[in-house]
Short mmCIF file of C-alpha atoms and ligand atoms in Angstrom, two decimals:
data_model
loop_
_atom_site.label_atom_id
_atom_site.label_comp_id
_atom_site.label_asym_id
_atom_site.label_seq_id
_atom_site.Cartn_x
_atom_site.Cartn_y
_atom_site.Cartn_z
CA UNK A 1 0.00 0.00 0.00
CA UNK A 2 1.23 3.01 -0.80
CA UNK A 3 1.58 6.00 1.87
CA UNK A 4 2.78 9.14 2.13
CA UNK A 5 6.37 9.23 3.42
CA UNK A 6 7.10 6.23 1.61
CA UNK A 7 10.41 5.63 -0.05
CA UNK A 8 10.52 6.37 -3.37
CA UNK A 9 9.69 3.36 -5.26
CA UNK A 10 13.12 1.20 -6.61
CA UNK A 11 13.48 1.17 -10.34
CA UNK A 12 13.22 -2.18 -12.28
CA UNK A 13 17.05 -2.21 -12.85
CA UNK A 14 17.96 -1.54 -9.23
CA UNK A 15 15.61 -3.76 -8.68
CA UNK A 16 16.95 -6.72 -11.02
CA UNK A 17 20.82 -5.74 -9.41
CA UNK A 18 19.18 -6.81 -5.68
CA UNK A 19 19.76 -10.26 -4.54
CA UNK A 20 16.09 -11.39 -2.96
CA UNK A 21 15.13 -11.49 0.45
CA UNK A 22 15.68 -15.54 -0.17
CA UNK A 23 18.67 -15.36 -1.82
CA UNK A 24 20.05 -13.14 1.19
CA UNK A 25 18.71 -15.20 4.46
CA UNK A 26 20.86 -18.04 2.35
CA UNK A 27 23.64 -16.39 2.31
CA UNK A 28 23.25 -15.03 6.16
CA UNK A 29 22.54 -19.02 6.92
CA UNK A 30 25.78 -19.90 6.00
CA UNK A 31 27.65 -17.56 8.04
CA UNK A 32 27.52 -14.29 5.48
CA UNK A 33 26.71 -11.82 7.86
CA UNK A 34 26.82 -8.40 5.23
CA UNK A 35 23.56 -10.46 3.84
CA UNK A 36 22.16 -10.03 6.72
CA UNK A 37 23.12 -6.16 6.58
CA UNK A 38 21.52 -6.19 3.76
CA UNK A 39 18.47 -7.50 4.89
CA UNK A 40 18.20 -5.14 7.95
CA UNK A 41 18.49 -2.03 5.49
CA UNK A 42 15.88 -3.29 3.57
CA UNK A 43 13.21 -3.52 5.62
CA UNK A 44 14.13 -1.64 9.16
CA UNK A 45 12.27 1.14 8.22
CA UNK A 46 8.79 -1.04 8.19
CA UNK A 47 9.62 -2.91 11.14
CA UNK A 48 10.53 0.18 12.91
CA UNK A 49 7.39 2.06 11.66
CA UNK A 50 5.22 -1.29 12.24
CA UNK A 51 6.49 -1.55 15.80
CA UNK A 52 6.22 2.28 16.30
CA UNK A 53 2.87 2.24 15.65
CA UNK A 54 2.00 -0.51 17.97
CA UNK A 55 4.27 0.64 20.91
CA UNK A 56 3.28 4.88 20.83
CA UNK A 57 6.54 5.75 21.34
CA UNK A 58 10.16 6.10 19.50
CA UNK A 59 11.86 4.28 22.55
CA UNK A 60 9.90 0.67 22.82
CA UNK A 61 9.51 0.87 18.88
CA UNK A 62 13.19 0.70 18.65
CA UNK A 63 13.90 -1.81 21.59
CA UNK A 64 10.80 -3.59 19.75
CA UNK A 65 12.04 -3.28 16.45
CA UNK A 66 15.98 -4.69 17.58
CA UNK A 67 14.71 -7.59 19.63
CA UNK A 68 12.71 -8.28 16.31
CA UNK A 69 15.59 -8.67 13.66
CA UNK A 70 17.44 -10.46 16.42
CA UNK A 71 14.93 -13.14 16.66
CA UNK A 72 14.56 -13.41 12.90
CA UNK A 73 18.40 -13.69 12.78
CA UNK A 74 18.69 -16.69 15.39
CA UNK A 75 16.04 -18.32 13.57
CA UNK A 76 16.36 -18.01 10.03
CA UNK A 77 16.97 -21.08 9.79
CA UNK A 78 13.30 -21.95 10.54
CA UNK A 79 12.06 -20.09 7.72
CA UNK A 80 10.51 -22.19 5.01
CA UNK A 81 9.74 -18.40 2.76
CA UNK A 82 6.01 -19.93 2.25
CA UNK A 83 5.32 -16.44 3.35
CA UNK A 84 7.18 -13.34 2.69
CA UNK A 85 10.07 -12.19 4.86
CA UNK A 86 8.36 -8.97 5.70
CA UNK A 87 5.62 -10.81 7.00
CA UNK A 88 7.61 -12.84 8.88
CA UNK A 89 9.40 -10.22 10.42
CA UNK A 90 5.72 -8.71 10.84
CA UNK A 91 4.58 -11.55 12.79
CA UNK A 92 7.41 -11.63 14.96
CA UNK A 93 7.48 -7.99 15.78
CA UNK A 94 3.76 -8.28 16.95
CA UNK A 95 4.28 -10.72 18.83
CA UNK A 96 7.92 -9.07 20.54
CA UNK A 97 5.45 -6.43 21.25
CA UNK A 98 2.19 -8.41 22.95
CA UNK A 99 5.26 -10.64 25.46
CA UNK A 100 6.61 -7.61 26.22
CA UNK A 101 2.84 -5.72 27.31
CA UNK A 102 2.37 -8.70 28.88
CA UNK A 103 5.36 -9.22 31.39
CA UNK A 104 4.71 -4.95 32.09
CA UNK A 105 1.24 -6.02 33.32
CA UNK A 106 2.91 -8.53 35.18
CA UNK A 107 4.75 -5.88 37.16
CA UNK A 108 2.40 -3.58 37.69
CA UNK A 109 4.72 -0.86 40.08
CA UNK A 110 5.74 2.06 39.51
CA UNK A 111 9.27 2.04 37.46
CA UNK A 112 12.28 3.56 38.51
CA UNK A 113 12.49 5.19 35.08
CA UNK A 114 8.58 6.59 35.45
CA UNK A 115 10.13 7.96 38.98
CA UNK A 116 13.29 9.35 37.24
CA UNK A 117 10.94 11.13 34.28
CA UNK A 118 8.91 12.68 36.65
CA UNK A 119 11.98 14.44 38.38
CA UNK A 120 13.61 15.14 35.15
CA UNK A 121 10.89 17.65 33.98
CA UNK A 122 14.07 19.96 34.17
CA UNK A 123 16.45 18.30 32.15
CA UNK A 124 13.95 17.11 29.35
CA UNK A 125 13.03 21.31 29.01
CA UNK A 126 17.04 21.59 28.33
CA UNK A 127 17.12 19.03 25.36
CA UNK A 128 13.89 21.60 23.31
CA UNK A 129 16.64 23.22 21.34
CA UNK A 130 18.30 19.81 20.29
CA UNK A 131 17.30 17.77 17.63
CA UNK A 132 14.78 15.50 18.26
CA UNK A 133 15.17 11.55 18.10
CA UNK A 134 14.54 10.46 15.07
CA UNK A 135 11.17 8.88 15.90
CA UNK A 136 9.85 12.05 17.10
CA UNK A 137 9.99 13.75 13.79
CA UNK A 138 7.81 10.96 12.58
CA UNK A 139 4.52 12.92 13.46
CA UNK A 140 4.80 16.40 11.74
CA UNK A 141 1.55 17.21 11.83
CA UNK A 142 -1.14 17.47 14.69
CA UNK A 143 -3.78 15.10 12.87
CA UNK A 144 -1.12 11.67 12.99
CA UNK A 145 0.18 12.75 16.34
CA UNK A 146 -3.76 12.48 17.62
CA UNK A 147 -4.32 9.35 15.85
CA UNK A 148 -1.35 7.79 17.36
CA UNK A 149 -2.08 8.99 20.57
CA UNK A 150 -5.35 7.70 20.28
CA UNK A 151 -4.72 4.14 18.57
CA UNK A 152 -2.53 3.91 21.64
CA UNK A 153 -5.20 4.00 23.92
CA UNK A 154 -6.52 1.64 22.05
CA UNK A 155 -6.83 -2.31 24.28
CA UNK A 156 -4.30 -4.67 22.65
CA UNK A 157 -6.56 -6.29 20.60
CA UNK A 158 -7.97 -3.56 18.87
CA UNK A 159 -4.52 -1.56 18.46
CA UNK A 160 -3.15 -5.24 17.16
CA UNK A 161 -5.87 -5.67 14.66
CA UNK A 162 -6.11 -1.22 13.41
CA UNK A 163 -2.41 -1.94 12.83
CA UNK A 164 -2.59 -4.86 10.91
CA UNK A 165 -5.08 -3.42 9.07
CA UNK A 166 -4.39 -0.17 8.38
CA UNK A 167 -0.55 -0.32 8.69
CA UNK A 168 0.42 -3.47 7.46
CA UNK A 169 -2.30 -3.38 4.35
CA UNK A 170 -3.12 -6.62 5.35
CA UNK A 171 -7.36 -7.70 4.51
CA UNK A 172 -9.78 -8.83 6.51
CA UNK A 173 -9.27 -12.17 5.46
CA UNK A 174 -5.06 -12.00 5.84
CA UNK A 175 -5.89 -11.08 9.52
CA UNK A 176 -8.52 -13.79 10.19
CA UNK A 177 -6.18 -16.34 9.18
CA UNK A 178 -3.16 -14.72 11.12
CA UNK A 179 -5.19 -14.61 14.46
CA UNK A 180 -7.11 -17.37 13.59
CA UNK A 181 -10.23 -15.80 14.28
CA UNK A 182 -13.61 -15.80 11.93
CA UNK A 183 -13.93 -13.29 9.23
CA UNK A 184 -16.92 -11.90 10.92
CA UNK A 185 -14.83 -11.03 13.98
CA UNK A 186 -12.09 -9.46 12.52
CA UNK A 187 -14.33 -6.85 11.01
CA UNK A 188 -16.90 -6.43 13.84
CA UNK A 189 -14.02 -5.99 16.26
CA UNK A 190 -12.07 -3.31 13.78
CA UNK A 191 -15.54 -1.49 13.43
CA UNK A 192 -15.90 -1.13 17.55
CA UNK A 193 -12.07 -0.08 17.23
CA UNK A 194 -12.87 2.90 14.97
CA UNK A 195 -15.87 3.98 16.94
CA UNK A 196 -13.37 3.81 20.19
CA UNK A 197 -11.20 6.25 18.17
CA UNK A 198 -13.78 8.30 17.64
CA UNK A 199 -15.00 8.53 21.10
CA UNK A 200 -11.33 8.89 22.13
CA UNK A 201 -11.00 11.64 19.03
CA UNK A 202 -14.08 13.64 20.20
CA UNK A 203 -13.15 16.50 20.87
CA UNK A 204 -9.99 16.63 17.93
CA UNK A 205 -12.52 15.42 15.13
CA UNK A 206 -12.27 18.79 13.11
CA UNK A 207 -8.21 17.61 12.54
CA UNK A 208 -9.97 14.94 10.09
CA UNK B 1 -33.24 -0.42 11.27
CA UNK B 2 -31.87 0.46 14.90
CA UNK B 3 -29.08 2.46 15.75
CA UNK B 4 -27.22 -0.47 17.84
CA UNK B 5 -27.14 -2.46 13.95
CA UNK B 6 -26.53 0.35 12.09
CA UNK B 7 -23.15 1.51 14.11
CA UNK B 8 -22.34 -2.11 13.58
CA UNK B 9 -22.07 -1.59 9.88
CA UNK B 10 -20.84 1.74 9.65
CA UNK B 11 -17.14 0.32 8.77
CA UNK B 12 -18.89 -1.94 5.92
CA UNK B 13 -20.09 0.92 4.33
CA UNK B 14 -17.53 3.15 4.32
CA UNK B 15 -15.87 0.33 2.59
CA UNK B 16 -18.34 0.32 0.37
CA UNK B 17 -18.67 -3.47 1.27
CA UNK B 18 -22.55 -3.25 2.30
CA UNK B 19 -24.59 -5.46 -0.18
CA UNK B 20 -27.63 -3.84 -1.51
CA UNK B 21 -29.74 -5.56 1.05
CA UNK B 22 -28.04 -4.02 3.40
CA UNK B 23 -27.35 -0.79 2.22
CA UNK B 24 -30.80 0.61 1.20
CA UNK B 25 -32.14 -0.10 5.02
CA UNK B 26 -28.81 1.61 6.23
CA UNK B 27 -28.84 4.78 4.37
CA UNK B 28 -33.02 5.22 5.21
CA UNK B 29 -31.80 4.80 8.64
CA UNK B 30 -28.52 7.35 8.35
CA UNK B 31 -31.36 10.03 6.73
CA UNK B 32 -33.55 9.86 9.43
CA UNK B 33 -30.71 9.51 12.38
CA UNK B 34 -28.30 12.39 13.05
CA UNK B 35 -26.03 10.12 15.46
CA UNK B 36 -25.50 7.84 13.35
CA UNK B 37 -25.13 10.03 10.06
CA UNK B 38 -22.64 11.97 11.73
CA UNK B 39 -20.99 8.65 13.28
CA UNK B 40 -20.56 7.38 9.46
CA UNK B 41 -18.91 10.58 8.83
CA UNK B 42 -16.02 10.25 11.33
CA UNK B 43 -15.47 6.64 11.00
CA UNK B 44 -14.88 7.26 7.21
CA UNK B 45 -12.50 10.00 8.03
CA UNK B 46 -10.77 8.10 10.56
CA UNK B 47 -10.49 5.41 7.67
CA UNK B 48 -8.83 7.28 5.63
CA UNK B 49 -7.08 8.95 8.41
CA UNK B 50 -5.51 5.65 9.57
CA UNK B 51 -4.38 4.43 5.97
CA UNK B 52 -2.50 7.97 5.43
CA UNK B 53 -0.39 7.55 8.78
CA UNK B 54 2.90 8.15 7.34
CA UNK B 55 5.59 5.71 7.61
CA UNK B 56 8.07 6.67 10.04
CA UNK B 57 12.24 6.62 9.85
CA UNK B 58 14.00 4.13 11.65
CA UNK B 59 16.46 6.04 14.02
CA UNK B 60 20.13 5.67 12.40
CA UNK B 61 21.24 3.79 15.15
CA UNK B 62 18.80 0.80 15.28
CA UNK B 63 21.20 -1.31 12.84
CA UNK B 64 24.12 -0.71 15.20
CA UNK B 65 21.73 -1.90 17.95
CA UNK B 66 20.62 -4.66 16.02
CA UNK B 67 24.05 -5.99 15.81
CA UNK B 68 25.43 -5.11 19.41
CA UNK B 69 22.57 -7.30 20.31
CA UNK B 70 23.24 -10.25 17.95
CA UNK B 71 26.81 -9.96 18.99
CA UNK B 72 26.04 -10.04 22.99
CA UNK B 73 24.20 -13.01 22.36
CA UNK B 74 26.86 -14.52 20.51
CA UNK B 75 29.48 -13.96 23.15
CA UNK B 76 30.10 -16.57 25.72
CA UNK B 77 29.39 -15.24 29.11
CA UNK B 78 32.12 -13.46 31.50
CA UNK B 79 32.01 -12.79 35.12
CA UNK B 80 30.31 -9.74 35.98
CA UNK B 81 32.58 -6.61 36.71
CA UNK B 82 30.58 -3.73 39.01
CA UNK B 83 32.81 -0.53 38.43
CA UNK B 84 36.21 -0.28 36.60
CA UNK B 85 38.46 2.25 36.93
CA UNK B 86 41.79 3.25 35.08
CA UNK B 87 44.08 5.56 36.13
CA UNK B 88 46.15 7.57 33.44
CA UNK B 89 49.46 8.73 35.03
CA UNK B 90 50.68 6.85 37.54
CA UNK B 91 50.72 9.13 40.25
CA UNK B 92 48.24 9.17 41.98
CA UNK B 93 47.77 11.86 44.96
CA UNK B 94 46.43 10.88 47.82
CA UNK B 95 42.74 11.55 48.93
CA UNK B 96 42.34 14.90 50.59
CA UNK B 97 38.47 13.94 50.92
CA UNK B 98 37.69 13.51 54.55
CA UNK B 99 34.56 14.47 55.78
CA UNK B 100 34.47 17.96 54.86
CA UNK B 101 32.11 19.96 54.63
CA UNK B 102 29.91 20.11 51.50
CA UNK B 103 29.12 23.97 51.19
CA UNK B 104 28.11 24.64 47.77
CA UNK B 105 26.71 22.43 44.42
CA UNK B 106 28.45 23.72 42.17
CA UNK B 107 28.74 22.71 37.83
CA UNK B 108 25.75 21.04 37.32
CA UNK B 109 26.15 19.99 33.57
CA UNK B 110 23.11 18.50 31.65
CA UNK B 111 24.95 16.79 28.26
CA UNK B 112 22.79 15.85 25.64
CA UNK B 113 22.47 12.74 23.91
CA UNK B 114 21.71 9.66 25.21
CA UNK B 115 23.00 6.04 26.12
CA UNK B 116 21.21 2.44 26.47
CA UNK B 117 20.77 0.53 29.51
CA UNK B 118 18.85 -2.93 28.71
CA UNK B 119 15.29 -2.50 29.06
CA UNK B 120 15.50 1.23 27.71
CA UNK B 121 16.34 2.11 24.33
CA UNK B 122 18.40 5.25 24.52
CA UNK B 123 21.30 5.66 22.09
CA UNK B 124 24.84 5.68 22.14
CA UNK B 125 25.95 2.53 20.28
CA UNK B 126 29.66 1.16 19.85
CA UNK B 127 31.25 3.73 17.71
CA UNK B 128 29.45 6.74 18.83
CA UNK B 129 30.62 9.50 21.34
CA UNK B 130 29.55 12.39 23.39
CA UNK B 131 30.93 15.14 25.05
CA UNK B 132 30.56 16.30 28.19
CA UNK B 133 30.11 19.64 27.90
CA UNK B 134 30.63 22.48 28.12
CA UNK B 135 32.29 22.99 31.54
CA UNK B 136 30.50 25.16 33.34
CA UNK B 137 33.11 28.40 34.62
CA UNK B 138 34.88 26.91 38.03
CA UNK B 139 34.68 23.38 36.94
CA UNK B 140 37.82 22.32 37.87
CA UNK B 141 38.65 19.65 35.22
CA UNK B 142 37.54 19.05 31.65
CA UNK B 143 36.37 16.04 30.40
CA UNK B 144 36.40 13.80 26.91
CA UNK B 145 34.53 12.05 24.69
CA UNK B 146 32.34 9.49 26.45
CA UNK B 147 32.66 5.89 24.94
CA UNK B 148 30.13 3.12 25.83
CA UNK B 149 31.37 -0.93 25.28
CA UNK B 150 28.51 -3.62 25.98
CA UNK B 151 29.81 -6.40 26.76
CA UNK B 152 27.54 -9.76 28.17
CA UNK B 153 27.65 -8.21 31.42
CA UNK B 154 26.29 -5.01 30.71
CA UNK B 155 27.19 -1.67 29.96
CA UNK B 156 30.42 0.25 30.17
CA UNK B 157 30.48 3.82 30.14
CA UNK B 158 34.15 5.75 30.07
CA UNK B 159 34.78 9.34 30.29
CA UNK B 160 38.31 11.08 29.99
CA UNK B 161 38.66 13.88 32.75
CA UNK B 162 41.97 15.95 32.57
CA UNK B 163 42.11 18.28 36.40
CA UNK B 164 42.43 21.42 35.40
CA UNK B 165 43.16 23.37 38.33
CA UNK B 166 45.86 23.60 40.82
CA UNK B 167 44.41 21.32 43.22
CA UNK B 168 43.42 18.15 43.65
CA UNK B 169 39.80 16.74 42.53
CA UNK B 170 38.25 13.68 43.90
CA UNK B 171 35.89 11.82 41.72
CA UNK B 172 33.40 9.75 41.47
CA UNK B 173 31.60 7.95 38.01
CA UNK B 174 27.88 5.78 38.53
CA UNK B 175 25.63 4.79 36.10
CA UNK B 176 22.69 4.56 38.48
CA UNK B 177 19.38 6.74 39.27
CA UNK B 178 20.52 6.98 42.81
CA UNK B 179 23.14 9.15 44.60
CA UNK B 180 25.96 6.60 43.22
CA UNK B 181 27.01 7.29 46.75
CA UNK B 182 29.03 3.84 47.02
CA UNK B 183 30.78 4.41 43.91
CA UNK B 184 34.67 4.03 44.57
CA UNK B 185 36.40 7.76 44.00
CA UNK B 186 39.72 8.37 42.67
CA UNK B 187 42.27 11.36 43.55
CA UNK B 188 43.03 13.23 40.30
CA UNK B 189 46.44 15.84 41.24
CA UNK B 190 46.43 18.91 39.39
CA UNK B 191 47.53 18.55 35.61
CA UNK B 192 46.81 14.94 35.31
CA UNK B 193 44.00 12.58 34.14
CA UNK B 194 42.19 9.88 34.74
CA UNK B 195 39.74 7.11 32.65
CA UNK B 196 36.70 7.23 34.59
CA UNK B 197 34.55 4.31 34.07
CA UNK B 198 31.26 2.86 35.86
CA UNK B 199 29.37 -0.24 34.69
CA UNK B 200 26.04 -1.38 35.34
CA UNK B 201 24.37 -4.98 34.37
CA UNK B 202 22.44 -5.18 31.34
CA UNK B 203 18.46 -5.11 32.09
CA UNK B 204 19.25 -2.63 35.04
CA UNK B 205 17.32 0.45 34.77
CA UNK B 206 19.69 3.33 35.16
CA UNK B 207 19.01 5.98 33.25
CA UNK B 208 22.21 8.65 33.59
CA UNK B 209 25.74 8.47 34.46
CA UNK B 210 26.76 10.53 37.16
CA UNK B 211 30.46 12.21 37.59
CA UNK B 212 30.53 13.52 40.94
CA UNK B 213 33.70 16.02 41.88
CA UNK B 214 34.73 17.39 45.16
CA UNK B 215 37.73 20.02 45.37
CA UNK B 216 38.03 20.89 48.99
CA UNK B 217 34.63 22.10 50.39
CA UNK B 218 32.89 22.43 46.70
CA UNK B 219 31.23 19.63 45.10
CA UNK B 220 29.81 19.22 41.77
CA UNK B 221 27.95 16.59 39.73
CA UNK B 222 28.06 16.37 35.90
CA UNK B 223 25.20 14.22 34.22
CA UNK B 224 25.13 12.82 31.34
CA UNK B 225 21.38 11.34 30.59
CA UNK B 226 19.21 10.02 28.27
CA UNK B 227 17.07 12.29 26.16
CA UNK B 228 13.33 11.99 26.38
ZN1 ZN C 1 -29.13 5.89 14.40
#
């Protein structure tokens, strides 16, 4: 699907110089590990933006995003390519991010780091003038910055599925199949997510 | 047609996926229903709202994250070291410290940047520095480029400080949210310098490294912390 703030779309003859995502994990497999390079440059900026938009926030996407390739890496050698490597990598990012909500709400107390932002209000008013981390550029204007905000209010399930959906491109179907749930459900539940967004959007609905 | 049914379909139709026998009863409801008219409104919006999110840049310094973590993974496991110090010159003066008094807090130096303690993603990755900086007037010593090493342990942070006055400065180096307060300290005689280094365990949650100075009766902390 193409979106705004894509990358500008490869020629054919770059294209044709490119070893494939295949030909690459074989070469990583037996010990080339500048295929594997490759394969990071070629799709980090998805799995980043993927696990960005799950996670809310330009830390977890990028502790999300690592831990992702990492597991890909230790087991390519698992991968059959019946599906693509990007959604592979897709899969396994979700799923980096749902272990990791789940052990927070395992530990539900207060964080030293939440206790060290809250007496740092100081230090983060000294870092204005620098230039932001890179994720933070990501929402320019005030319209994605609600919808993220909002989509990350969103319960896992929903925020899993609006991703998948409106994110990933995948279809109704595509998601059914990856979370093994009926058709119907897929679409009822993504309907109730969009009118959570709008009740969570009430007040910001003129940015649309 | 009822409200409850026809917010159920409101995504179907925007979608334009509502079969005739479905839409013709939906759109006599949406004429006669406000609520609902205006709820078909938004949720089309917000469709096309959510499909124009832009895709967002990876920050430059995931690959080198990426790869520090393959590599610490790959490493066979060494014994865990708590704080590491090395000592430039060889002369080392000794500690004027004592319990004197602490009368003033003095060079408190916010550095920008950022590093990464497991469990937080801040970045300084292997092959990137930063400065502390700049020295506040009356600091007595300046200070390097700050290097980070991971190794299975943890994290390794290393800052050069040269004593730039003509008397001796006692520091200290943590990478903890705390005071650091048990962190060893090391004399540093006027004119010389000294590798300060401090450690902490990978999956800790220390956010900032602390270099804490004391010259006579003035102390001083310099931090160096993750931006937010
Ligand atoms: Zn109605």
């Amino acid at each position: 699907m193409a979106q705004p703030g894509d990358q500008p779309p490869r020629t054919n003859a770059e294209r044709a110089q490119e070893p494939d995502d295949m030909l690459l994990i074989q070469r990583t497999r037996e010990g080339d590990r500048t295929a594997f390079d490759q394969l990071i440059r070629r799709h980090e900026r998805r799995v980043y933006n993927l696990a960005y938009r799950l996670c809310g926030n330009p830390d977890d996407a990028a502790d999300v995003a690592a831990d992702a390739f990492v597991r890909v890496y230790n087991s390519l050698a698992s991968f059959r390519g019946d599906a693509s490597f990007l959604t592979w990598i897709y899969r396994i990012t979700t799923n980096i991010y749902l272990d990791a909500r789940k052990r927070k709400r395992a530990r539900p107390q207060v964080s030293l780091d939440e206790l060290v932002e809250m007496d740092d209000s100081a230090i983060t008013r000294q870092y204005e003038d620098h230039a932001p981390l890179p994720g933070e550029v990501a929402e320019l204007n005030e319209r994605g910055r609600a919808l993220q905000d909002a989509v990350s209010r969103l319960p896992d399930y929903q925020r899993v599925m609006v991703v998948m959906y409106h994110v990933e491109g995948k279809s109704y179907e595509e998601i059914a199949a990856a979370a093994g749930l009926p058709i119907g459900t897929v679409k009822s539940r993504l309907n109730r997510a969009r009118l959570a967004l709008r009740d969570l959007l009430k007040d910001q609905m003129e940015l649309f | 047609m009822k409200c409850d049914r026809a917010l159920e379909l409101v995504s179907a139709y925007c979608e334009g996926g509502l079969g005739v026998a479905l839409s013709v009863p939906f759109e006599a409801h949406l004429a006669g229903c406000d609520g609902c008219r205006a709820a078909a409104d938004d949720v089309a919006r917000l469709h096309r709202g959510l499909s124009a999110l832009p895709l967002v840049s990876a920050p430059d310094a995931l690959r080198v994250e990426i790869w520090r973590r393959i590599d610490v993974a790959e490493r066979p496991a060494v014994p865990a070291r708590r704080f590491v110090w090395r000592l430039g010159p060889a002369r080392i003066a000794v500690a004027a410290a004592g319990a004197a008094l602490i009368v003033a807090l003095a060079g408190r130096t916010v550095l920008p940047g950022a590093f990464r303690s497991a469990g937080w993603s801040h970045w300084l990755t292997g092959g990137q520095t930063a400065r502390l900086q700049p020295q506040a007037s009356g600091v007595p010593f300046a200070a390097g480029a700050i290097s980070l090493q991971t190794d299975k342990a943890g994290v390794t942070l290393s800052v050069p400080v040269t004593n730039t006055s003509k008397s001796p400065v006692v520091f200290s180096a943590s990478v903890a949210q705390g005071d650091g307060d048990d962190a060893p300290t090391v004399t540093v005689p006027p004119g010389m310098s000294a590798v300060l280094s401090a450690s902490v365990a990978d999956g800790s949650n220390a956010t900032r490294l602390n270099v804490r100075w004391k010259q006579g009766p003035v102390t001083g902390v310099a931090e160096y912390s993750p931006r937010r």
